[in-house]
Each structure stands twice: as structure tokens, then as C-alpha cells.
XYZ file of C-alpha atoms in Angstrom:
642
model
C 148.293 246.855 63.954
C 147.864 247.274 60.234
C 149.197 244.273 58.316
C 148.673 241.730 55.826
C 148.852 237.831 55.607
C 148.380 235.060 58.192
C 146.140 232.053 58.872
C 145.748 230.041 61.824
C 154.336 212.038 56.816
C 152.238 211.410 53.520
C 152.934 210.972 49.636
C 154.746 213.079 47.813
C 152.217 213.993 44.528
C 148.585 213.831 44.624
C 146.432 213.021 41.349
C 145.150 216.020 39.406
C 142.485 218.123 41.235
C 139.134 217.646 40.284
C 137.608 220.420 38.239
C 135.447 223.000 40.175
C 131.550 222.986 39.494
C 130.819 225.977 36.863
C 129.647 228.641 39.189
C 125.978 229.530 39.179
C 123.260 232.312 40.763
C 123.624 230.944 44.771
C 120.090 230.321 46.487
C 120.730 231.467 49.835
C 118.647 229.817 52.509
C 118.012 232.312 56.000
C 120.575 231.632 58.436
C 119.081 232.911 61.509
C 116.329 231.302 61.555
C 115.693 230.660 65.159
C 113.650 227.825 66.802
C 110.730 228.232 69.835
C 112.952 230.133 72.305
C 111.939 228.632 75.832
C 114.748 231.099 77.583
C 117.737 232.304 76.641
C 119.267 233.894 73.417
C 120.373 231.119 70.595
C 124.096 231.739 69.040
C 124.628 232.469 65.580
C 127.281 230.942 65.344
C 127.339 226.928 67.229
C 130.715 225.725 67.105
C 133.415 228.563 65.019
C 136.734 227.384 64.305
C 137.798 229.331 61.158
C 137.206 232.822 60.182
C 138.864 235.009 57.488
C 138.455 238.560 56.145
C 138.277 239.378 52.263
C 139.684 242.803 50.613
C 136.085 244.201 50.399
C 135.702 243.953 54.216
C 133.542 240.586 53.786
C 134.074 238.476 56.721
C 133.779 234.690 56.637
C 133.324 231.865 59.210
C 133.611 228.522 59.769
C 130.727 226.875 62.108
C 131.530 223.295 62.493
C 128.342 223.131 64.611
C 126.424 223.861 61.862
C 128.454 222.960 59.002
C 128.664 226.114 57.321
C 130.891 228.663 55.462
C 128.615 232.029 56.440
C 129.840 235.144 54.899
C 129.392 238.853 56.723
C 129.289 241.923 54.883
C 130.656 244.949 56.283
C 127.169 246.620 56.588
C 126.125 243.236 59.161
C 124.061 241.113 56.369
C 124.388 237.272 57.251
C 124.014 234.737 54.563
C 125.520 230.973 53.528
C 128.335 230.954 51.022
C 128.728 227.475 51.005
C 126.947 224.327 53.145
C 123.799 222.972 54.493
C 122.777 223.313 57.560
C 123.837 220.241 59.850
C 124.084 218.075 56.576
C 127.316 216.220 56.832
C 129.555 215.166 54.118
C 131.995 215.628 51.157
C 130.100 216.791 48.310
C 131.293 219.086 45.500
C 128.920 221.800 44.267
C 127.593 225.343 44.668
C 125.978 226.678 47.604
C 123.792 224.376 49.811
C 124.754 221.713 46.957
C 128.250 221.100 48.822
C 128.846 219.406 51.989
C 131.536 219.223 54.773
C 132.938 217.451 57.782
C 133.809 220.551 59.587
C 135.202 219.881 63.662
C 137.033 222.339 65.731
C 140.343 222.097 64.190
C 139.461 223.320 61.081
C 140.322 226.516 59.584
C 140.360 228.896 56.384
C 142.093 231.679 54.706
C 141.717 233.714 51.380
C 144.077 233.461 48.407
C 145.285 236.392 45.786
C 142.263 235.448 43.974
C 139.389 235.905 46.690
C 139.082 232.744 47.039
C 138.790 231.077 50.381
C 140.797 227.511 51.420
C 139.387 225.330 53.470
C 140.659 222.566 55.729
C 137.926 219.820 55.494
C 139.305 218.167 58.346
C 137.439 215.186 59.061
C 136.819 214.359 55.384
C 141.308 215.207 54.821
C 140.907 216.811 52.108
C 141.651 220.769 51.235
C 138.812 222.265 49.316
C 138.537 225.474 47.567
C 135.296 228.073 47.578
C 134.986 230.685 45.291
C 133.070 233.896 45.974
C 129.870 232.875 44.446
C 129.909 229.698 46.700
C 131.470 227.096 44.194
C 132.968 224.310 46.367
C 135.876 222.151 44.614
C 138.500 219.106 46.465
C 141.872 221.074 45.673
C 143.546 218.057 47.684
C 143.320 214.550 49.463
C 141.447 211.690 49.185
C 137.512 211.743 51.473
C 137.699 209.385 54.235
C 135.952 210.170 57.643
C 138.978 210.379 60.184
C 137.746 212.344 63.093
C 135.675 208.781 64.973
C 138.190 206.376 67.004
C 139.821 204.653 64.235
C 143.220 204.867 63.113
C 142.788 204.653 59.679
C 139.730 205.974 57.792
C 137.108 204.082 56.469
C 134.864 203.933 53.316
C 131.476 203.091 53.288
C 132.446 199.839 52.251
C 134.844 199.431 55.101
C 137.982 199.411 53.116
C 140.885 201.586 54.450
C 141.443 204.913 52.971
C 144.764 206.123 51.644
C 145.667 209.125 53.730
C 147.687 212.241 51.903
C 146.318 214.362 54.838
C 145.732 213.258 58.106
C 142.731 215.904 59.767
C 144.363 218.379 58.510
C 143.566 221.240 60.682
C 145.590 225.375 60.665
C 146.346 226.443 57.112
C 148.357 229.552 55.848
C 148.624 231.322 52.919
C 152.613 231.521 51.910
C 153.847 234.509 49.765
C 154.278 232.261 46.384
C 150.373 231.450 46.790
C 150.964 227.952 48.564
C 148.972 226.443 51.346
C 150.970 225.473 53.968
C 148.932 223.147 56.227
C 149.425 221.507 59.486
C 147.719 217.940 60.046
C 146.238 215.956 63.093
C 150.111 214.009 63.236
C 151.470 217.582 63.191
C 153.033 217.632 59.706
C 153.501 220.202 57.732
C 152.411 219.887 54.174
C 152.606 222.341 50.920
C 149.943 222.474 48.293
C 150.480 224.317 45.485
C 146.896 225.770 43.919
C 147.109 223.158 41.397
C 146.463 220.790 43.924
C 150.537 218.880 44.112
C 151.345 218.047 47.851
C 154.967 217.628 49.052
C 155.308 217.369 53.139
C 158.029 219.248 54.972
C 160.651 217.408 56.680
C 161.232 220.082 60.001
C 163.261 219.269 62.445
C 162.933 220.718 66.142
C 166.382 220.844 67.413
C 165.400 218.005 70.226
C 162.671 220.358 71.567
C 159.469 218.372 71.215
C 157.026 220.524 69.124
C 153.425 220.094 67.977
C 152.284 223.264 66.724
C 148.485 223.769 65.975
C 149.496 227.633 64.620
C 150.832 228.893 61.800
C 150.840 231.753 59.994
C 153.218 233.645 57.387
C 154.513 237.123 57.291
C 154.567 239.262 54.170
C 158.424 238.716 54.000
C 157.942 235.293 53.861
C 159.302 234.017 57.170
C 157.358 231.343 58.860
C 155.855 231.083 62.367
C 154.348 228.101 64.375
C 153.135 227.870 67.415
C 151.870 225.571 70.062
C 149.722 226.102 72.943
C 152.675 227.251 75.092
C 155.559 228.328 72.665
C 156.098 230.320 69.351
C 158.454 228.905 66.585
C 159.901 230.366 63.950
C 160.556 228.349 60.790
C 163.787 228.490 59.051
C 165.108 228.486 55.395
C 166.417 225.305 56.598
C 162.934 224.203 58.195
C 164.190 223.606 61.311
C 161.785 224.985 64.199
C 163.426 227.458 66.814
C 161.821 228.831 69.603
C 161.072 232.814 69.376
C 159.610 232.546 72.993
C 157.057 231.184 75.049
C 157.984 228.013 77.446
C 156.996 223.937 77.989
C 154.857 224.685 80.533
C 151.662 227.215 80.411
C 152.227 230.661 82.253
C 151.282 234.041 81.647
C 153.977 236.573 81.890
C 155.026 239.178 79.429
C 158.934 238.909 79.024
C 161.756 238.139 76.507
C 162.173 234.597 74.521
C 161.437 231.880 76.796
C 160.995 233.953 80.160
C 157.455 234.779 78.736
C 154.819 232.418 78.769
C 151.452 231.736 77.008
C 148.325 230.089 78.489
C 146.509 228.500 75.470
C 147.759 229.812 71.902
C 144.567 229.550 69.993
C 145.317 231.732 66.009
C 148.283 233.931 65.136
C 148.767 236.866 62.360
C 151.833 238.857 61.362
C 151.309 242.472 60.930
C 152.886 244.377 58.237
C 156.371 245.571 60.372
C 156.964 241.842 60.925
C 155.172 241.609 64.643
C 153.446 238.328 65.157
C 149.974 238.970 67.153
C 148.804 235.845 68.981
C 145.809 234.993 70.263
C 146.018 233.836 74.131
C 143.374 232.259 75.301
C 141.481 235.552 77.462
C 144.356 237.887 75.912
C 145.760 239.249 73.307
C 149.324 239.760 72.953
C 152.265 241.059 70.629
C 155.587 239.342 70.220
C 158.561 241.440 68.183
C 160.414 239.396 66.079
C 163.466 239.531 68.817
C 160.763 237.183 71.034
C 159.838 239.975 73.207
C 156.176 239.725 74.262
C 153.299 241.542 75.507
C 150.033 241.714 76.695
C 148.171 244.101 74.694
C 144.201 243.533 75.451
C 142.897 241.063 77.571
C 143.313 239.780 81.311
C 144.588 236.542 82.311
C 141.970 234.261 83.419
C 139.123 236.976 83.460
C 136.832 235.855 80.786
C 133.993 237.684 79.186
C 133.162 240.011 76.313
C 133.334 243.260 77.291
C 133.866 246.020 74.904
C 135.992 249.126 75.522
C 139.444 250.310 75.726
C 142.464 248.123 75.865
C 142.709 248.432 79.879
C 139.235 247.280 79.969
C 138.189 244.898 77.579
C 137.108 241.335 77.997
C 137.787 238.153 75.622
C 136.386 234.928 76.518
C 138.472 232.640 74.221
C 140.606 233.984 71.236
C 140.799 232.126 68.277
C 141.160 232.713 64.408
C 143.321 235.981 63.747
C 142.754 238.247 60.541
C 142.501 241.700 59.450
C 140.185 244.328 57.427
C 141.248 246.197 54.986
C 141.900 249.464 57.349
C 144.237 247.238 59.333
C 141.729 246.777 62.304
C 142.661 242.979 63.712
C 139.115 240.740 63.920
C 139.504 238.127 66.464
C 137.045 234.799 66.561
C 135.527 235.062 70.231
C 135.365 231.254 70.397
C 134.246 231.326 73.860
C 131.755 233.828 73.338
C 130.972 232.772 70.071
C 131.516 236.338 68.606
C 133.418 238.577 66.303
C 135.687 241.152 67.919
C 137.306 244.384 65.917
C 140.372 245.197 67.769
C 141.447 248.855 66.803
C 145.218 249.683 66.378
C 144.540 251.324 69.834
C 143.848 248.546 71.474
C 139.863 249.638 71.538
C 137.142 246.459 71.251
C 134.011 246.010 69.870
C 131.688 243.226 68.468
C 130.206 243.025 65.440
C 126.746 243.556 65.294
C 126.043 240.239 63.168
C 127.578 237.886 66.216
C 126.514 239.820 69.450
C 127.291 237.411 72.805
C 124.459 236.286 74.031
C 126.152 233.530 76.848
C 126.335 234.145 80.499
C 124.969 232.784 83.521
C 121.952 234.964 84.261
C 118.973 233.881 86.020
C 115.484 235.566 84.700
C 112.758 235.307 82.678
C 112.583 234.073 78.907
C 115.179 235.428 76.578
C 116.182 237.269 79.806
C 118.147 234.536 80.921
C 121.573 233.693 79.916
C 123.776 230.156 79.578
C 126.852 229.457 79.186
C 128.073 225.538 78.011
C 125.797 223.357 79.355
C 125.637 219.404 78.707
C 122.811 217.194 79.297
C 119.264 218.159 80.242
C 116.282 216.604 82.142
C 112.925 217.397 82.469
C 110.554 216.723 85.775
C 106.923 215.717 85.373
C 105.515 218.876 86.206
C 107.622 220.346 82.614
C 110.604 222.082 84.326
C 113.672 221.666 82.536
C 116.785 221.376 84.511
C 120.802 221.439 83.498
C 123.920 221.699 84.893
C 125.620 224.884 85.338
C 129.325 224.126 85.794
C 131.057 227.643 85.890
C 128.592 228.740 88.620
C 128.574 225.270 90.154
C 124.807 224.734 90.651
C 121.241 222.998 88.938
C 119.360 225.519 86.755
C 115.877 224.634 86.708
C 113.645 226.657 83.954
C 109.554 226.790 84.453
C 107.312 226.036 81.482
C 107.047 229.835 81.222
C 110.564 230.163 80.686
C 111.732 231.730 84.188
C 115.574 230.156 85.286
C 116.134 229.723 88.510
C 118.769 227.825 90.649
C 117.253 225.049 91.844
C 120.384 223.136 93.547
C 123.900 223.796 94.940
C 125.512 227.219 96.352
C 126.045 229.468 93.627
C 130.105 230.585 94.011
C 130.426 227.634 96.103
C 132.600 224.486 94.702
C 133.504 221.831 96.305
C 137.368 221.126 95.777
C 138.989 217.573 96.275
C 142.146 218.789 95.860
C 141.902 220.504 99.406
C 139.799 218.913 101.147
C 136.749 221.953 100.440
C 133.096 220.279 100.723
C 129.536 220.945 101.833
C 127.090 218.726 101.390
C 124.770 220.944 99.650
C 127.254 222.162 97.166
C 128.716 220.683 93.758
C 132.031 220.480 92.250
C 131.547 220.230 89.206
C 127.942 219.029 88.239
C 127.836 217.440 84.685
C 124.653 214.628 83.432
C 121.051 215.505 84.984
C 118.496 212.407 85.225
C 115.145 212.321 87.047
C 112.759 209.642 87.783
C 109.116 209.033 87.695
C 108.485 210.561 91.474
C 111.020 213.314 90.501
C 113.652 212.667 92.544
C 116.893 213.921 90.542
C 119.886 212.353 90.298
C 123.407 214.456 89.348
C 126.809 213.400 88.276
C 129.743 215.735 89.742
C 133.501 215.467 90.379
C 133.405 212.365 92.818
C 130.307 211.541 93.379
C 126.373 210.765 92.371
C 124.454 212.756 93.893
C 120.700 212.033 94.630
C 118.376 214.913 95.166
C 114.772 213.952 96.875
C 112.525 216.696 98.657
C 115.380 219.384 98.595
C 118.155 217.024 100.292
C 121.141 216.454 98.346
C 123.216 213.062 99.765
C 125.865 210.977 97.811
C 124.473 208.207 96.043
C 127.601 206.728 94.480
C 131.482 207.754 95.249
C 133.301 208.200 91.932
C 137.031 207.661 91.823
C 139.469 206.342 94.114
C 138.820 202.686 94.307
C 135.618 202.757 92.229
C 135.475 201.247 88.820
C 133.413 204.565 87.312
C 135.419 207.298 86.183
C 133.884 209.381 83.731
C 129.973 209.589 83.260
C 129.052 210.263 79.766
C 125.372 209.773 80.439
C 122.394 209.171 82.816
C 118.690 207.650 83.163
C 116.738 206.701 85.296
C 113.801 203.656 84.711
C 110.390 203.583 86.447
C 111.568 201.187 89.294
C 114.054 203.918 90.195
C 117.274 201.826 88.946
C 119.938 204.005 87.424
C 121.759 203.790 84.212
C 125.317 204.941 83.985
C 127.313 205.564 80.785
C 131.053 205.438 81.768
C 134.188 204.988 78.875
C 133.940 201.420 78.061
C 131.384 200.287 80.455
C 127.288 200.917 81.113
C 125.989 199.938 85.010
C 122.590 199.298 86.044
C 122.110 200.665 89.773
C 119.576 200.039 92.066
C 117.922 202.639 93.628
C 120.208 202.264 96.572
C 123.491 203.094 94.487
C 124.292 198.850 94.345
C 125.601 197.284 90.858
C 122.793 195.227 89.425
C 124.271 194.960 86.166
C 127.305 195.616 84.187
C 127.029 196.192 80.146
C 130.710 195.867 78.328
C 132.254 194.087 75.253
C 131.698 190.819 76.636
C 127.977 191.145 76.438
C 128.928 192.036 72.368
C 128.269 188.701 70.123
C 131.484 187.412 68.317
C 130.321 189.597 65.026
C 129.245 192.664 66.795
C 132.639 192.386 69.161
C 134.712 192.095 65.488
C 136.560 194.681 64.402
C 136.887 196.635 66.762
C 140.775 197.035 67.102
C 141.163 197.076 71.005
C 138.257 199.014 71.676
C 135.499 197.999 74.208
C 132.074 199.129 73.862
C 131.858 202.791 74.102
C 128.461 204.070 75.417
C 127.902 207.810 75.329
C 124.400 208.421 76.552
C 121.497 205.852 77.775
C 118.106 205.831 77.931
C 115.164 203.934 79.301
C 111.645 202.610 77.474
C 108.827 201.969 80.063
C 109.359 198.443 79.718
C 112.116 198.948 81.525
C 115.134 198.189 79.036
C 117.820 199.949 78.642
C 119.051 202.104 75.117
C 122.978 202.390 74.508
C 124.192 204.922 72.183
C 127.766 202.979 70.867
C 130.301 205.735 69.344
C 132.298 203.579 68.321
C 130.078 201.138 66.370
C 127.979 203.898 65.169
C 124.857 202.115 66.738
C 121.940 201.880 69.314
C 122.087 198.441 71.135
C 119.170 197.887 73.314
C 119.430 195.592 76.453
C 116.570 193.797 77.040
C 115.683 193.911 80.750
C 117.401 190.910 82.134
C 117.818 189.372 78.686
C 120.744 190.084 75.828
C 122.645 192.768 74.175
C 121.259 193.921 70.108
C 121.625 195.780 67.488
C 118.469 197.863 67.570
C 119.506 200.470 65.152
C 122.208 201.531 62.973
C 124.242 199.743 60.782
C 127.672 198.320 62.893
C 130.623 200.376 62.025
C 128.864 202.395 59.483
C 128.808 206.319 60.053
C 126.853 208.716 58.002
C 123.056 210.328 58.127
C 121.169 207.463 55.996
C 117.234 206.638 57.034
C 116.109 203.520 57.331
C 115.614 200.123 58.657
C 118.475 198.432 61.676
C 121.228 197.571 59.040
C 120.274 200.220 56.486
C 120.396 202.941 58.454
C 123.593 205.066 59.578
C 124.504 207.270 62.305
C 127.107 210.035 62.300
C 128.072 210.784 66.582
C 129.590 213.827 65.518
C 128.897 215.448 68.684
C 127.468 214.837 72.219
C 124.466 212.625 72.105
C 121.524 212.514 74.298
C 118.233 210.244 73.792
C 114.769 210.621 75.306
C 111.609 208.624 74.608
C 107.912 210.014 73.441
C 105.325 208.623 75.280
C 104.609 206.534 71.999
C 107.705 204.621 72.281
C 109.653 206.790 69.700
C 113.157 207.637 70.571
C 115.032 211.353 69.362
C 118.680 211.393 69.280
C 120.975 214.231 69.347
C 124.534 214.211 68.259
C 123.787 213.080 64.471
C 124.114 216.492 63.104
C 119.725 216.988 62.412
C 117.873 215.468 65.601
C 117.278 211.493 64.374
C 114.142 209.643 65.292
C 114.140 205.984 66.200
C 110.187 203.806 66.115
C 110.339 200.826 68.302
C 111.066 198.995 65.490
C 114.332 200.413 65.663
C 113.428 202.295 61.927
C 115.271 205.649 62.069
C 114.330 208.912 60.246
C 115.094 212.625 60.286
C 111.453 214.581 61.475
C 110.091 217.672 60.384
C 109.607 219.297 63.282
C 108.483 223.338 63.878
C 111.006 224.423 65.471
C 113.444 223.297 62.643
C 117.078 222.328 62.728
C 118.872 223.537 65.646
C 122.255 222.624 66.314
C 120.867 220.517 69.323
C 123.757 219.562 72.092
C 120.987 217.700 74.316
C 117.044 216.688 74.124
C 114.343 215.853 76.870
C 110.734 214.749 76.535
C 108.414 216.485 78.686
C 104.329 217.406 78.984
C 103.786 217.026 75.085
C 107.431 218.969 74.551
C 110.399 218.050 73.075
C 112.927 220.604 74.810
C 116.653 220.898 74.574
C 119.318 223.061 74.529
C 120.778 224.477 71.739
C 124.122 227.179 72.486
C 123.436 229.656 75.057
C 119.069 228.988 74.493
C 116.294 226.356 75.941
C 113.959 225.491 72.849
C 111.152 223.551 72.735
C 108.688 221.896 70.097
C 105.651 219.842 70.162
C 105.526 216.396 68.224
C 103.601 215.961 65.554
C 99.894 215.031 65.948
């Protein structure tokens, strides 16, 4: 599989590019610096979206989780070439001196120069990095696209004008353009000077939206999907090579094959396109005939060996070494995988997996993607395991156990499958004062007091809940829902008590909001018994005074960014899931701002110092003296600050 080449409407001219920083010695800060390890084994890499592979056998990624451009030398060493950790934003400069609003859809490739282009998506721009970690804006114009709006915002509030919209795969083509696809599924040239012209394709009346590209070394174009592969014509119309509307999995010519989830594509040197499907990896000719070559349909993992009996999780990002070996971005597992011209596997040493769903002690233990936490009085710390379909509970000591549900047993309401003690699903964990838990799953609340599990609250069907984004519980017992638009206030025997939505918004907080209702994404509870929202869309924390009215209590309405201060000062970024918990001292931590974010009761919010660091934190609990949380595939801990 040697080869060379691939990558995974607006105005026609942008203005000149601005200059790049002069290059200078890059401080390095450690990149695996790992927090207090409670159980589990933390990820290098958080959230990986682009990867790329330089002539010296250097191998860069992408970590939107953490914001970073890390670089991998052949030999294993990890360092940062460009970014600071969790620091979000759209600065030029060298090293931890730039910034970036990295999310999934953003990827990278390498130029005839060694550089490496990136796709800042959520800032729509293109930016360039050189080797020593020199960040430059090659193209578009900063404005943070990637919340609910439609059109980007300044800080000032002022629409942005758009040349990109998240602009998101990116390929190199053989006269040293970019070629990039954005969020509206244009395709757009830049030339290295920074000029962008879009690309008027046509599909043939075949709706396509591909997320794929990549360019062969004779210069013919492919796109693809999630279900089909294109090729792009001198006429740039899109035809389909193979592949079909719907998702499948069978080897075959043209449109009898079919693809589950097309995740990163490359074109090897004799013109074969190599695409990355989802557990699999497979090989189209470019007649459209396809097959599997590694991989098993809908058997996940990350096993190494031979081509008959390796394991992928979830391919992304495509590239290749300089000996022709294929490296494939393990998005699943969160891993780098070498994929021999034989078909043979193995990870690099630098990203070993470290998820699973193992019960054990300490870093014995394994997780997989797990949401929100919650922590009992006696300093357990409990989560939802959703591939094994039960409640992990892990003891101060840092032994996981299952402490609720069948493992291997799910409940299915598509046939009618159900036992009592069993989840679907199992998502948001809350527990009260007397530590009876409470568990969101596919239809239902469940409440779990002295071992029994009963239904608490149906979800679905004729109820007004559909999604829950978030759970608490206050010291009466009384149960706070987050659902899409609306926040409910259950008693503790599963009856509305109160409903929180945009008519509860003043006229000035309600402005402005184009259609959209309030949007609570996790909630939270002070002992005086009110209730915390966390607002994505109005970048805010309202608080709702216990029987009284909805306010502001910290953030700065419609404002997003990572600014300390006072309510109206202060900004908050929701770049990712968000949970709250409250200190015994009335102080609230947030997750979901890129560093955790501390709120006083006088709704003042600041960014701690805390020993275990900066981990990319998906959830937080407060427990015995402990903040704990989960960061990927690990259980960490802290104490506060005396």
C-alpha cells in the first residue's frame, strides 16, 4: 500500500494573508502530564480528529479535546508543536503563543514545504504551521461558528463575514492548493498565498454531502460521504465510484458495495483509494470495485495482528510513512495504528489504547465513553456504562465494580425486551443526600434505593421529556431534569413541581435569541435548595431561586469565550459537555469550558490552580474533600485548596 498524497458558497478573493510570526527556539511544555489517577488509564490523546505524517517519519495530530497540534517522532518522543493546552482561541504566534478552536471536524495535511495546514474549524479560518511551531491565518476571517447560531458572532455581537463556513476535510492538490470542504459542504480552493475561489460541483441529481476528500498523485479527485465514494471530474461534476444511499457493509462492484461510516480516505501510489470504514479498512480500485482488507464489521476493538485478525475501533484520518506503511487515527480507541502493506497492525507506542470496560483495581480498570458522574456520601464514584449496559461504581481506593443493571443484558423497546433490573441504555447519574440514586436510560428514570431499581418517570411516548442532558438531586429529594429546551423540578414521587423554559427568561435575557428556547445542558443544586442552569445557548449560568425568579448568575448573555470575572464580565465557552457540582463552601466547578471554571456564590468566576492540573475533564463531582471526574478512559481526583 505504498503511496503518496491524500487528506481527509462564499466570496470569490480573500484579502492578503497575514504575515507569519518570525519563527523562534519553541518552549515545549510536557504533554503527558497526567493528573491523580483514581482508576483507570488517562488517553493521550482526548478528542483526535486530524493526523498527518511528514517525510522524516514525524507524525502529527490534531486533539480538539485538548486543543493541540502534538508532533510524534519516529523513535515515540511526544511533544506540542503548536497550542495550549485547553486554551481556546484564534491567536497567531509560535508554540504555546497560538491558539485554536479545534472540534471534531477538523483536519490537517502537510504541503511540499513541510509545512502542515490546518482547518481551524470553529474559528473558519485555514491556518498554516511551520515545523518549528510558527502558527499564521493563511485564510478566512475568525468568527466562532461551531455554538447554535447561524451566523458567527464577534465579541461585540456584530455578524461575521463568512469566506469559510467550519470548514472541516482538507487535501493537498498536485499544484500545491488546498482543497477544502466546509460545514455547508462546499468545496473551496486556496492557493498558498492565501486567494479563495469555491467550486461550483454539480451531483448529477444524486444528493451528495461529502465529509472526505482526498487527491491522488495523478491529480484526480475523490469525495466521499459516509455511505458513497465520488469521484470528481475535470468538469467538477461528482459521480459515484461506488458505495450506496443507505449504510451496508458488503464488498462488491460500484454501487452493489456498501460502506458503514466513511470516516478519512488516501490514494496510494497505483491510483487505489483506501478508505477508512468505520471498524474496517477497505480498498476500492479505481473501476469501484471494493474490499475489505483489515477489519470486521461491527466488531470493535484494537487488537493488533495479522489482517484476518486485527481489531479497529473507529477509523479515521488516513496517511502514510515514508516506507509506504498506511497510519490510521484509531478515533475510537484514541490510538495510532501502522497498517503494513500485508495487512499486519500495530500501535504506536506513543498512543497505546488504554479504553475498555474492565472491572478491577486502580489503573487496572478500564472505561470506555462515559458521560456524567455522581458521587455517594460514603466517596464512591459512580457512572454510566452504556456499551455494557450497567452502573460502575469505583471505591475511594480505586476498585470498579458494577454496582447496577445485568452486565450483557439491555433492555430493547424496539421488541418488547425488559427486566426490571436491567438498563437500556443508562446515560446522567444523580444521588441524593440518603443516597438513593437516580438514572436516566432509554424510556425511563429510574430510581435506585436499597438495591431496588423501579421506574420513577416514563420517558417518551406521551411524555413531554425527551432527551435528558442533565440530573440533580436537592436535599428534600426533588429532582432536577435538563431536557432540550426545558428544565423540570420533580418531586420525590416523579410529579412536575416546576417547569423552567423561555418564558421564565425576562424580555432582555429572552432577546436575541433567533427561535431558540432556553437550552439547559446540566443542573445543579446549592443547599438552599435552588436550582443552577447551565444555558448553551446564552453562554450563561441562570440560577432559579427556590420558588422565586429566573437570573443571570454568571456569564455574560450571548458572550462565549474563557474571560474571569464578575456576572457580566465574565465569559463562558460550552465547548463540550458540561457538568457542575458544588463545594461544601458554596463554590461551584464547571466542566465543558475547556480548563475546569470556578463560580463563588457571588456568581464571580475564575480558572483554579488545582494539583491535579488541566485535564481534559468531560464530567466533575464533589465528594469527601474530593473533586473527582472523569477524564477519557481514567477517574481523577483532587483536593481543593485549603
Amino acid at each position: 500500500m505504498s503511496a503518496c498524497g491524500g487528506g481527509s458558497g462564499g466570496p470569490a478573493g480573500t484579502p492578503a494573508p497575514t504575515p507569519a510570526p518570525p519563527e523562534a527556539p519553541m518552549v515545549t511544555p510536557p504533554v503527558n502530564v497526567l493528573p491523580t489517577v483514581l482508576a483507570g488509564a488517562p488517553s493521550l490523546l482526548q478528542t483526535p480528529g486530524g493526523m498527518a505524517v511528514d517525510r522524516a517519519g514525524n507524525t502529527f495530530v490534531l486533539d480538539a479535546g485538548r486543543q493541540l497540534i502534538l508532533k510524534i517522532t519516529p523513535d515515540g518522543t511526544v511533544s506540542t508543536l503548536a497550542g495550549a493546552e485547553l486554551v481556546f482561541g484564534s491567536q497567531d504566534g509560535v508554540g504555546a503563543g497560538a491558539s485554536f478552536r479545534f472540534n471534531h471536524e477538523s483536519r490537517m495535511l502537510i504541503d511540499a514545504a513541510g509545512n502542515l495546514l490546518v482547518t481551524d474549524t470553529c474559528n473558519n479560518t485555514i491556518r498554516r504551521i511551520t515545523p518549528a511551531g510558527a502558527v499564521s491565518t493563511v485564510a478566512g476571517q475568525t468568527g466562532y461558528s461551531c455554538g447554535l447560531r447561524e451566523h458567527p458572532l464577534r465579541p461585540d455581537r456584530q455578524p461575521v463575514r463568512r469566506i469559510f463556513h467550519r470548514p472541516g476535510a482538507i487535501a493537498l492538490d498536485t499544484n500545491g492548493d488546498y482543497l477544502v470542504l466546509s460545514g455547508e459542504r462546499v468545496l473551496q480552493r486556496v492557493t498558498p498565498a492565501g486567494k479563495v475561489t469555491t467550486v461550483n460541483w454539480s451531483s448529477e441529481g444524486v444528493s451528495a454531502r461529502p465529509t472526505s476528500l482526498a487527491v491522488g498523485k495523478d491529480g484526480v479527485m475523490y469525495g466521499a460521504d459516509s455511505g458513497r465514494v465520488y469521484r470528481v471530474g475535470s468538469n467538477a461534476i461528482l459521480r459515484i465510484v461506488a458505495g450506496q444511499p443507505v449504510n451496508g457493509m458488503e464488498d462488491g462492484q460500484g454501487e452493489a458495495a456498501g460502506f458503514n461510516q466513511i470516516g478519512g480516505l488516501a490514494v496510494t501510489e497505483s491510483g487505489d483509494v483506501l478508505i477508512a470504514d468505520a471498524s474496517r479498512l477497505r480498498k476500492m480500485s479505481a473501476g469501484g470495485m471494493v474490499t475489505t482488507l483489515v477489519g470486521a464489521d461491527g466488531i470493535g476493538g484494537t487488537r493488533d495482528g495479522g489482517a484476518d485478525s486485527a481489531r479497529f475501533s473507529l477509523l479515521g484520518a488516513l496517511a502514510f510513512d515514508p516506507a509506504g506503511q498506511l497510519i490510521g487515527l484509531d478515533v475510537g480507541a484514541r490510538s495510532l495504528r501502522r497498517i503494513s502493506s500485508s495487512g499486519d497492525v500495530t500501535t504506536l507506542t506513543a498512543t497505546p489504547s488504554t479504553s475498555g470496560t474492565v472491572d478491577g483495581a486502580a489503573n487496572g480498570a478500564r472505561f470506555g465513553n462515559l458521560t456524567h458522574v455522581a458521587s455517594d456520601s460514603k466517596g464512591n464514584l459512580y457512572m454510566a456504562d452504556r456499551q455494557r449496559h450497567v452502573i460502575r461504581r469505583v471505591s475511594p481506593g480505586g476498585d470498579t465494580t458494577v454496582f447496577a443493571g445485568v452486565a450483557g443484558v439491555r433492555n430493547d423497546p424496539l421488541t418488547g425486551a425488559f427486566r426490571a433490573d436491567a438498563f437500556g441504555y443508562p446515560d446522567n447519574v444523580a444521588i441524593d443526600g440518603k443516597d438513593v440514586m437516580y438514572v436516566s436510560d432509554v424510556q425511563r428514570i429510574v430510581k435506585i434505593k436499597d438495591g431496588v431499581m423501579t421506574t420513577l418517570i416514563p420517558l417518551g411516548g406521551k411524555n413531554e421529556i425527551g432527551s435528558v442532558y442533565g440530573m440533580a438531586v436537592d436535599l428534600d429529594g426533588n429532582l432536577a431534569v435538563a431536557g432540550i429546551y426545558t428544565a423540570y423540578i420533580f418531586s420525590p414521587a416523579g410529579k412536575i413541581i416546576r417547569r423552567i423554559d423561555k418564558s421564565d427568561l425576562s424580555p432582555e435575557l429572552s432577546a436575541n435569541r433567533a427561535g431558540y428556547g432556553l437550552t439547559p445542558r446540566a443542573v445543579a443544586f446549592d443547599r438552599a435548595g435552588n436550582l443552577y442552569l447551565a444555558d448553551l445557548y446564552g453562554h450563561v449560568v441562570f440560577k432559579v431561586a427556590k420558588d422565586g425568579p429566573v437570573a443571570v448568575f454568571a456569564g455574560t448573555s450571548g458572550v462565549a469565550g474563557d474571560q474571569d470575572g464578575a456576572r457580566g464580565s465574565a465569559s463562558l465557552g460550552f465547548y463540550s459537555q458540561v457538568q457542575m457540582t458544588f463545594a461544601p463552601n458554596g463554590d461551584l466547578y464547571m466542566t465543558g469550558q475547556g480548563k475546569l471554571r470556578k463560580i463563588s456564590p457571588d456568581g464571580t468566576v475564575t480558572t483554579p490552580a488545582l494539583a491535579w492540573g488541566n485535564p481534559s475533564l468531560l464530567s466533575i463531582t464533589f465528594s469527601n474533600g474530593l473533586l473527582k471526574g472523569m477524564t477519557r478512559y481514567a477517574a481523577v481526583q483532587t483536593p481543593l485548596p485549603q
